[in-house]
Coordinates of C-alpha atoms and ligand atoms in Angstrom, one line a residue:
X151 CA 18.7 -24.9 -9.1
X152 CA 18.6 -21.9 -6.9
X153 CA 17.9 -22.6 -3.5
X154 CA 19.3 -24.7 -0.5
X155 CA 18.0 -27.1 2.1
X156 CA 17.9 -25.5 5.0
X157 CA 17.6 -26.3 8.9
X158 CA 14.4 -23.9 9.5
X159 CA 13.2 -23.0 12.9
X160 CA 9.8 -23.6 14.0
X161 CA 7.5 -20.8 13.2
X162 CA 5.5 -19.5 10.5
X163 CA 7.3 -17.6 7.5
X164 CA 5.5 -15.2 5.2
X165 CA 6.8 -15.4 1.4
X166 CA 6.3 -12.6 -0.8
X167 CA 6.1 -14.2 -4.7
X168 CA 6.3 -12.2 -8.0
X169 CA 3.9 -9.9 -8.8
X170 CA 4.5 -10.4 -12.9
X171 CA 8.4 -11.6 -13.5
X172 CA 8.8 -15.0 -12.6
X173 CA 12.3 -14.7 -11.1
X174 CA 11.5 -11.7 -9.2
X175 CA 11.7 -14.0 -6.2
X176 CA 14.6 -14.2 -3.9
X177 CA 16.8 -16.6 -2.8
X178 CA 15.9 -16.9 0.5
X179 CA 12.3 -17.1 -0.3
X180 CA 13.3 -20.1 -2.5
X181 CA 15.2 -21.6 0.3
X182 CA 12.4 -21.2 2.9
X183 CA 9.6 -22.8 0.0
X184 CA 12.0 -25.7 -0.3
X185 CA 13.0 -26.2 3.5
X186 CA 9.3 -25.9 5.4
X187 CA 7.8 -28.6 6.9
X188 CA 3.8 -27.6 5.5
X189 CA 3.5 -25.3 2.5
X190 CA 0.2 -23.0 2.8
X191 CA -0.6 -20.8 -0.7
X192 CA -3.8 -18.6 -1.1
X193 CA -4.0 -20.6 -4.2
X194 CA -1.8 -23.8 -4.4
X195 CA -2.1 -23.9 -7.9
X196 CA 0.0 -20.8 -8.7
X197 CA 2.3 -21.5 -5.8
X198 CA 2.9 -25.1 -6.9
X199 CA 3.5 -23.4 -10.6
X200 CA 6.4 -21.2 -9.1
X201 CA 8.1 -23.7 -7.1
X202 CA 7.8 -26.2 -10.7
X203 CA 9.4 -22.8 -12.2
X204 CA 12.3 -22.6 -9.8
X205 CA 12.9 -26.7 -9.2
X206 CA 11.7 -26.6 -5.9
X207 CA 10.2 -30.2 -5.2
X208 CA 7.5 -30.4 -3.0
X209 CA 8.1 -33.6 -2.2
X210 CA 5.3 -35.9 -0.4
X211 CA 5.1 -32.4 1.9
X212 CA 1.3 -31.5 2.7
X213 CA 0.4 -28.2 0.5
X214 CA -2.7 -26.4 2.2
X215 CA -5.1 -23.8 0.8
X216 CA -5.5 -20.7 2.7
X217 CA -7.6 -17.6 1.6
X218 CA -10.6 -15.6 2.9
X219 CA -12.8 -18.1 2.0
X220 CA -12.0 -21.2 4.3
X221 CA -9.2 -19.0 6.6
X222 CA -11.5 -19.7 9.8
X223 CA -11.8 -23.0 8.7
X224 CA -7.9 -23.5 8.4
X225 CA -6.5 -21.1 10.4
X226 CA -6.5 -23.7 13.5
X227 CA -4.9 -26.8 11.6
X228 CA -1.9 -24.3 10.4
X229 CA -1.2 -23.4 14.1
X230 CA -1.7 -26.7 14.5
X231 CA 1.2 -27.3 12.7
X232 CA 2.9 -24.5 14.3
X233 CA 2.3 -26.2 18.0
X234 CA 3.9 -29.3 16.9
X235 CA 7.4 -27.3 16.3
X236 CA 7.1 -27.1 12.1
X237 CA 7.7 -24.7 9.6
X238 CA 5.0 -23.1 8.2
X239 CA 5.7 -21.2 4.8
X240 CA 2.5 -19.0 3.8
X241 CA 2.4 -17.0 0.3
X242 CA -0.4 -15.4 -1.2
X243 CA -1.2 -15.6 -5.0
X244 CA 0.8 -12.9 -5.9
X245 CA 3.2 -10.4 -4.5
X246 CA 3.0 -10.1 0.3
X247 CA 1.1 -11.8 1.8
X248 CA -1.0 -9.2 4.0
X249 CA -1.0 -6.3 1.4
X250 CA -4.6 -6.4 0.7
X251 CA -4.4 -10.4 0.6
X252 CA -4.9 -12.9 3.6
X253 CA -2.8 -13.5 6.3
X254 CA -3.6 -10.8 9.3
X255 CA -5.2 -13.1 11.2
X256 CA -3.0 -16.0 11.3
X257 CA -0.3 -13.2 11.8
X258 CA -1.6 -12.6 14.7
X259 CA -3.1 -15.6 16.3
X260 CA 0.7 -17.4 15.9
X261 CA 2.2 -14.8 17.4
X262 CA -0.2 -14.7 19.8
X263 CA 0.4 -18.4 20.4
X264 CA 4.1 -17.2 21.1
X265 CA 5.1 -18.3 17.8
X266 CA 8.8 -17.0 15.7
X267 CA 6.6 -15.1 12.9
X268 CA 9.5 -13.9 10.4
X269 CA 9.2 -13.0 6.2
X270 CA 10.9 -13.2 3.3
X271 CA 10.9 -10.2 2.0
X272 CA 9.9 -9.1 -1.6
X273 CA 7.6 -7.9 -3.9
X274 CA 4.4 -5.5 -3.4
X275 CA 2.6 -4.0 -6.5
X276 CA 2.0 -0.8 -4.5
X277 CA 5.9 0.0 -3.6
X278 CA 7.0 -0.9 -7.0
X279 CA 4.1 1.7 -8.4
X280 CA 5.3 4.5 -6.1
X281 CA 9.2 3.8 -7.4
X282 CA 7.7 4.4 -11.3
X283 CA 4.7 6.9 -10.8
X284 CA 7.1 9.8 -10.6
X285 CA 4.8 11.6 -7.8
X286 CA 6.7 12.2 -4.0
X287 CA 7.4 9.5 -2.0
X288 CA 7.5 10.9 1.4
X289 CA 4.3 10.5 2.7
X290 CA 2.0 7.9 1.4
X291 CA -0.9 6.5 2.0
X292 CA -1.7 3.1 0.6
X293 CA -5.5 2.4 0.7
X294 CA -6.0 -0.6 -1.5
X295 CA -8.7 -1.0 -3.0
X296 CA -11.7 1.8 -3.3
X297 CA -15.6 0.6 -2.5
X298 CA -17.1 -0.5 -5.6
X299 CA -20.6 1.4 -5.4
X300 CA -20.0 5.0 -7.1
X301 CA -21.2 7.0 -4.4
X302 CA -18.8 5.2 -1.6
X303 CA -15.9 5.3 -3.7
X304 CA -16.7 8.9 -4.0
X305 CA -17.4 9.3 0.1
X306 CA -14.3 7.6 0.2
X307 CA -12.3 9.5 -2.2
X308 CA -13.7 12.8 0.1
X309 CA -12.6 11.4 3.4
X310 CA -9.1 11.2 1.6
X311 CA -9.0 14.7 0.1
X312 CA -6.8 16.7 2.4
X313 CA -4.3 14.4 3.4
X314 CA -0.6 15.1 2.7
X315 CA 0.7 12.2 1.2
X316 CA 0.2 10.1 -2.0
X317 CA -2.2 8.2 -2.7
X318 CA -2.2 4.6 -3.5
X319 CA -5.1 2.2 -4.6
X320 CA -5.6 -0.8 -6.3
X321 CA -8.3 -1.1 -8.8
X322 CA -10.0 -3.3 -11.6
X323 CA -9.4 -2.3 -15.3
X324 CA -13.2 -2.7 -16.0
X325 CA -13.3 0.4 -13.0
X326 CA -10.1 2.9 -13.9
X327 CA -11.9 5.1 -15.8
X328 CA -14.7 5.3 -13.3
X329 CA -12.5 5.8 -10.6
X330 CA -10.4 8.4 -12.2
X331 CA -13.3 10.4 -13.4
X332 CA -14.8 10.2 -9.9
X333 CA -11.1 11.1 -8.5
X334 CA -11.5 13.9 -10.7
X335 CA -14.6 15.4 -9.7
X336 CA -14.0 15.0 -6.1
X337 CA -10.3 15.7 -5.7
X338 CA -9.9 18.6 -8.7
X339 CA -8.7 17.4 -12.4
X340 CA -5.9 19.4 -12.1
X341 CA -3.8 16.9 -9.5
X342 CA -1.5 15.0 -10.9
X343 CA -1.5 11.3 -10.7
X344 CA -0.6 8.0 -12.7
X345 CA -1.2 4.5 -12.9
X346 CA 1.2 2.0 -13.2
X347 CA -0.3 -1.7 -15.4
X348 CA 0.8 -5.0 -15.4
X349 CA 3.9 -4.0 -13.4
X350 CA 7.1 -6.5 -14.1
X351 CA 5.6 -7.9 -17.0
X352 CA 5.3 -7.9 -20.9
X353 CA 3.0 -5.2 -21.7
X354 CA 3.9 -2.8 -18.1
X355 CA 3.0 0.7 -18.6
X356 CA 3.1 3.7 -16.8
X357 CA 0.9 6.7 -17.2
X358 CA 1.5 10.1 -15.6
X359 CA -0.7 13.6 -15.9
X360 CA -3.0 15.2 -14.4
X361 CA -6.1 13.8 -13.4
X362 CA -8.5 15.2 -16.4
X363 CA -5.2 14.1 -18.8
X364 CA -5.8 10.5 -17.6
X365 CA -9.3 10.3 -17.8
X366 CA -9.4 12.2 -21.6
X367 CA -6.5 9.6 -22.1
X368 CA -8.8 6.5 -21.7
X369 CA -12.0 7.6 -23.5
X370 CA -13.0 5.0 -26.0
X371 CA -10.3 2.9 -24.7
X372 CA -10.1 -0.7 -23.0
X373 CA -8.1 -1.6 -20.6
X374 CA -6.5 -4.8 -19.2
X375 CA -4.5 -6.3 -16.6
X376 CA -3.8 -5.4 -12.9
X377 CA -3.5 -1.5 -12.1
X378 CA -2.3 0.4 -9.1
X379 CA -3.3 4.1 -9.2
X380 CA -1.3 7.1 -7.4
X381 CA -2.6 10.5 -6.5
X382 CA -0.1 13.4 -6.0
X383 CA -1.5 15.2 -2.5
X384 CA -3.7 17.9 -2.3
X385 CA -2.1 21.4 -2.7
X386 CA -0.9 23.7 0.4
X387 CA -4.3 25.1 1.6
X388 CA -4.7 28.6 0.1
X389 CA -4.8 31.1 3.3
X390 CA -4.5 34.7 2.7
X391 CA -2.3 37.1 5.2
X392 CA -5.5 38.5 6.7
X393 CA -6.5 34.8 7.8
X394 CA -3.0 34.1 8.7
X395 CA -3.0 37.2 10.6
X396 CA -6.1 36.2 12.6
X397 CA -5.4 33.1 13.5
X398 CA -1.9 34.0 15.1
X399 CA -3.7 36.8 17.0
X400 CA -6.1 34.2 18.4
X401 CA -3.2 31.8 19.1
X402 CA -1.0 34.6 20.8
X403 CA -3.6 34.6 23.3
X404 CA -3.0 31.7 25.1
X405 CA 0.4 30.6 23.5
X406 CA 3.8 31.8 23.3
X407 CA 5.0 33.0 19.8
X408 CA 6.9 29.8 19.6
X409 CA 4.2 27.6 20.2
X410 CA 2.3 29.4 18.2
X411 CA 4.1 29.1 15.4
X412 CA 4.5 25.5 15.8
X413 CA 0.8 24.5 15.7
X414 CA 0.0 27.1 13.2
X415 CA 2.4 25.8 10.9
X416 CA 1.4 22.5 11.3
X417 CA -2.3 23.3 10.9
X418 CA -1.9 25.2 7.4
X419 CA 1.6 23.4 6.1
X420 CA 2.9 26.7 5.9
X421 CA 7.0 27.3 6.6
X422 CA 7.2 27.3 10.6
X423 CA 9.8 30.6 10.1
X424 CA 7.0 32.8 8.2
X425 CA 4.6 32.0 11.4
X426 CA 7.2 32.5 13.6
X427 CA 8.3 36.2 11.9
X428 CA 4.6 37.1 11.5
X429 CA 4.1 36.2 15.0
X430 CA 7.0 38.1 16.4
X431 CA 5.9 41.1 14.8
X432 CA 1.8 41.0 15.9
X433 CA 3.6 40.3 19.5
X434 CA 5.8 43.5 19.4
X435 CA 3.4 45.7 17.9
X436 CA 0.5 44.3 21.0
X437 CA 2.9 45.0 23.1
X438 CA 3.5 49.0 22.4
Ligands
SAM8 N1 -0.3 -8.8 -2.2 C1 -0.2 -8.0 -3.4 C2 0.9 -7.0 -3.3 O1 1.7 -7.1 -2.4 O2 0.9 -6.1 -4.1 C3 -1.6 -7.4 -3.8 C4 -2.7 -8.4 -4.0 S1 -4.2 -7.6 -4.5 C5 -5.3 -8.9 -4.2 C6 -4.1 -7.6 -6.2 C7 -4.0 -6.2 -6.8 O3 -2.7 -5.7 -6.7 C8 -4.4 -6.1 -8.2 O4 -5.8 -6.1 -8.5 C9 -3.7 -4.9 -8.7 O5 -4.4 -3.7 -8.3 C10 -2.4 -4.9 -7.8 N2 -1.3 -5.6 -8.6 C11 -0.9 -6.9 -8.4 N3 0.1 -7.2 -9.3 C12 0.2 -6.1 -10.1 C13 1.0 -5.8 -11.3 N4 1.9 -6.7 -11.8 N5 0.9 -4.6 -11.8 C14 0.0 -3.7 -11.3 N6 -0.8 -3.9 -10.3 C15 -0.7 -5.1 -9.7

């Protein structure tokens, strides 16, 4: 038996469970599922499953459903709980709570109620995906899940075009191929990308290319299980020296050639010392 009884303050403590791997849970979080007063799962079947899995005995403690379905509903009988002084230990069905699962909301309305709000860390599909897809991990952006209807995901997938970080969704297997092919069109086949299935468990795979390689690898192909996609950023716009060139003169006009620089390199992604040279030199020659 892995976990302790412990003496848990009052408050409400979010539990991140396994995404796949059983024993992908930690110590702490077995502690606090053993120790709270209440017990509140976004399914209570699966949670009641992973406590059986790791001997933690519910005991005759109350075990509450909480999901987007009845949350208004519930909500007020879990701060409820909270008022009276208990523990209240919330996990959603699968990995943390919050990360595109319920929970925001009583988040917020406990700590509005002056609440301790704490976690156990753990698991998230979407961070373990970024560790495997072999794209940069710098700057990401983590949209969960993409509209269903084609031509939102597509208005969707535009709004997200020009940002400079990785992309990170969530998606169906009966949609992947719709979604990359859409991804495709919209962002350019030639980004890479990958997506990462049934991560932690028997049959996890990881596919990396570009975005045309992914779709062509899928045609006539089923696939199962639960899928997090990744998309590599779009490429450092293409500006030619002319353009550069006209834009500094414009930006010389009411900036010095250090500020200058600054925003123009930040505008276009291009290295701040280029701007800065170029900038010098338009300044000098203006000034003969
Ligand atoms: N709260 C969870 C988390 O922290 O990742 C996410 C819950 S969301 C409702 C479920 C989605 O997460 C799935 O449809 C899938 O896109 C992704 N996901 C969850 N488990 C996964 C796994 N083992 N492998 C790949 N993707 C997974």
């Amino acid at each position: 038996m892995n976990h302790n009884i412990v003496k848990l303050d009052a408050g409400l403590y979010f539990v991140a469970t396994p995404i796949g791997t059983a024993r992908d849970i930690t110590l702490r979080a077995l502690d606090i599922l053993a120790s709270a007063d209440v017990i509140a799962a976004e399914d209570t079947r699966s949670m009641r499953h992973l406590m059986d899995i790791h001997g933690v005995p519910l005991g005759d403690r109350p075990i509450l459903a909480y999901h987007d379905h009845n949350g208004d509903k519930m909500r007020p009988k879990l701060l409820e709980y909270l008022a009276q002084g208990k523990s209240v230990a919330y996990g959603s069905e699968a990995g943390t709570p919050l990360i595109a699962d319920p929970g925001f909301h009583l988040s917020k309305d406990a700590a509005e109620m002056g609440c301790l709000v704490t976690s156990a860390p753990g698991p998230s599909a979407f961070v373990t995906a970024l560790t495997l897809a072999g794209l940069p991990t710098d700057r990401f952006l983590f949209e969960g899940f993409l509209p269903n209807s084609k031509s939102q995901r597509r208005s969707k997938l535009q709004d997200l075009a020009e940002i400079q970080a990785t992309l990170i969704f969530y998606e169906s297997p009966k949609r992947l191929a719709a979604m990359l092919a859409d991804a495709a069109d919209v962002l350019g086949g030639d980004r890479q990308a990958a997506f990462c299935r049934e991560l932690t468990k028997k049959f996890e795979e990881v596919r990396r290319g570009t975005l045309t390689d992914l779709v062509q690898s899928l045609a006539g192909q089923t696939v199962k299980g639960e899928i997090v996609v990744l998309i590599d950023r779009a490429g450092e716009p293409k500006l030619n020296e002319l353009d550069l060139e006209t834009q500094i003169r414009a930006a010389l006009e009411t900036m010095s050639v250090r500020d200058a620089a600054e925003a123009l390199a930040q505008a276009t992604g291009l290295p701040k010392r280029q701007i800065y040279k170029m900038a010098l030199d338009i300044g000098s020659k203006a000034d003969r």
